[in-house]
């Protein structure tokens, strides 16, 4: 199961509890994972200050999950393929 939050914000360091995902590793790490782990992914980039408020909560949730739920982040300003792919899925 994959949950995605799309927001465009400045670059943010989520820390070790949140896997940094990109155009090159997303498919292998999330879509083709070999177990039924729930993955929560936040999509972020530039120019949307509203998502900045979510970052501390997202990071805290990832730290509290202790591996029961996987958390990842995608910087859409650096990974346009993933951005475009998920924007298409939303329509």
Short mmCIF file of C-alpha atoms in Angstrom, two decimals, residues 5-14 42-55 73-78:
data_model
loop_
_atom_site.label_atom_id
_atom_site.label_comp_id
_atom_site.label_asym_id
_atom_site.label_seq_id
_atom_site.Cartn_x
_atom_site.Cartn_y
_atom_site.Cartn_z
CA UNK A 5 1.32 13.48 -0.12
CA UNK A 6 2.12 15.99 -2.85
CA UNK A 7 3.41 19.38 -1.84
CA UNK A 8 5.90 21.76 -3.36
CA UNK A 9 8.24 23.17 -0.74
CA UNK A 10 11.83 24.06 -0.18
CA UNK A 11 14.33 21.25 0.25
CA UNK A 12 14.13 19.59 3.68
CA UNK A 13 16.25 17.02 5.46
CA UNK A 14 13.95 14.42 7.00
CA UNK A 42 5.77 12.77 0.73
CA UNK A 43 6.43 14.59 -2.53
CA UNK A 44 7.97 18.02 -1.97
CA UNK A 45 9.86 20.68 -3.90
CA UNK A 46 10.03 24.47 -4.13
CA UNK A 47 7.51 27.31 -3.66
CA UNK A 48 4.86 25.82 -1.36
CA UNK A 49 5.32 26.94 2.22
CA UNK A 50 2.21 25.07 3.43
CA UNK A 51 4.01 21.73 3.33
CA UNK A 52 6.79 23.02 5.57
CA UNK A 53 4.41 22.65 8.53
CA UNK A 54 3.98 18.96 7.70
CA UNK A 55 7.70 18.11 7.74
CA UNK A 73 10.38 11.53 0.49
CA UNK A 74 10.68 12.66 -3.12
CA UNK A 75 12.01 16.11 -4.04
CA UNK A 76 9.96 16.76 -7.18
CA UNK A 77 12.19 19.66 -8.23
CA UNK A 78 15.01 17.12 -8.65
#
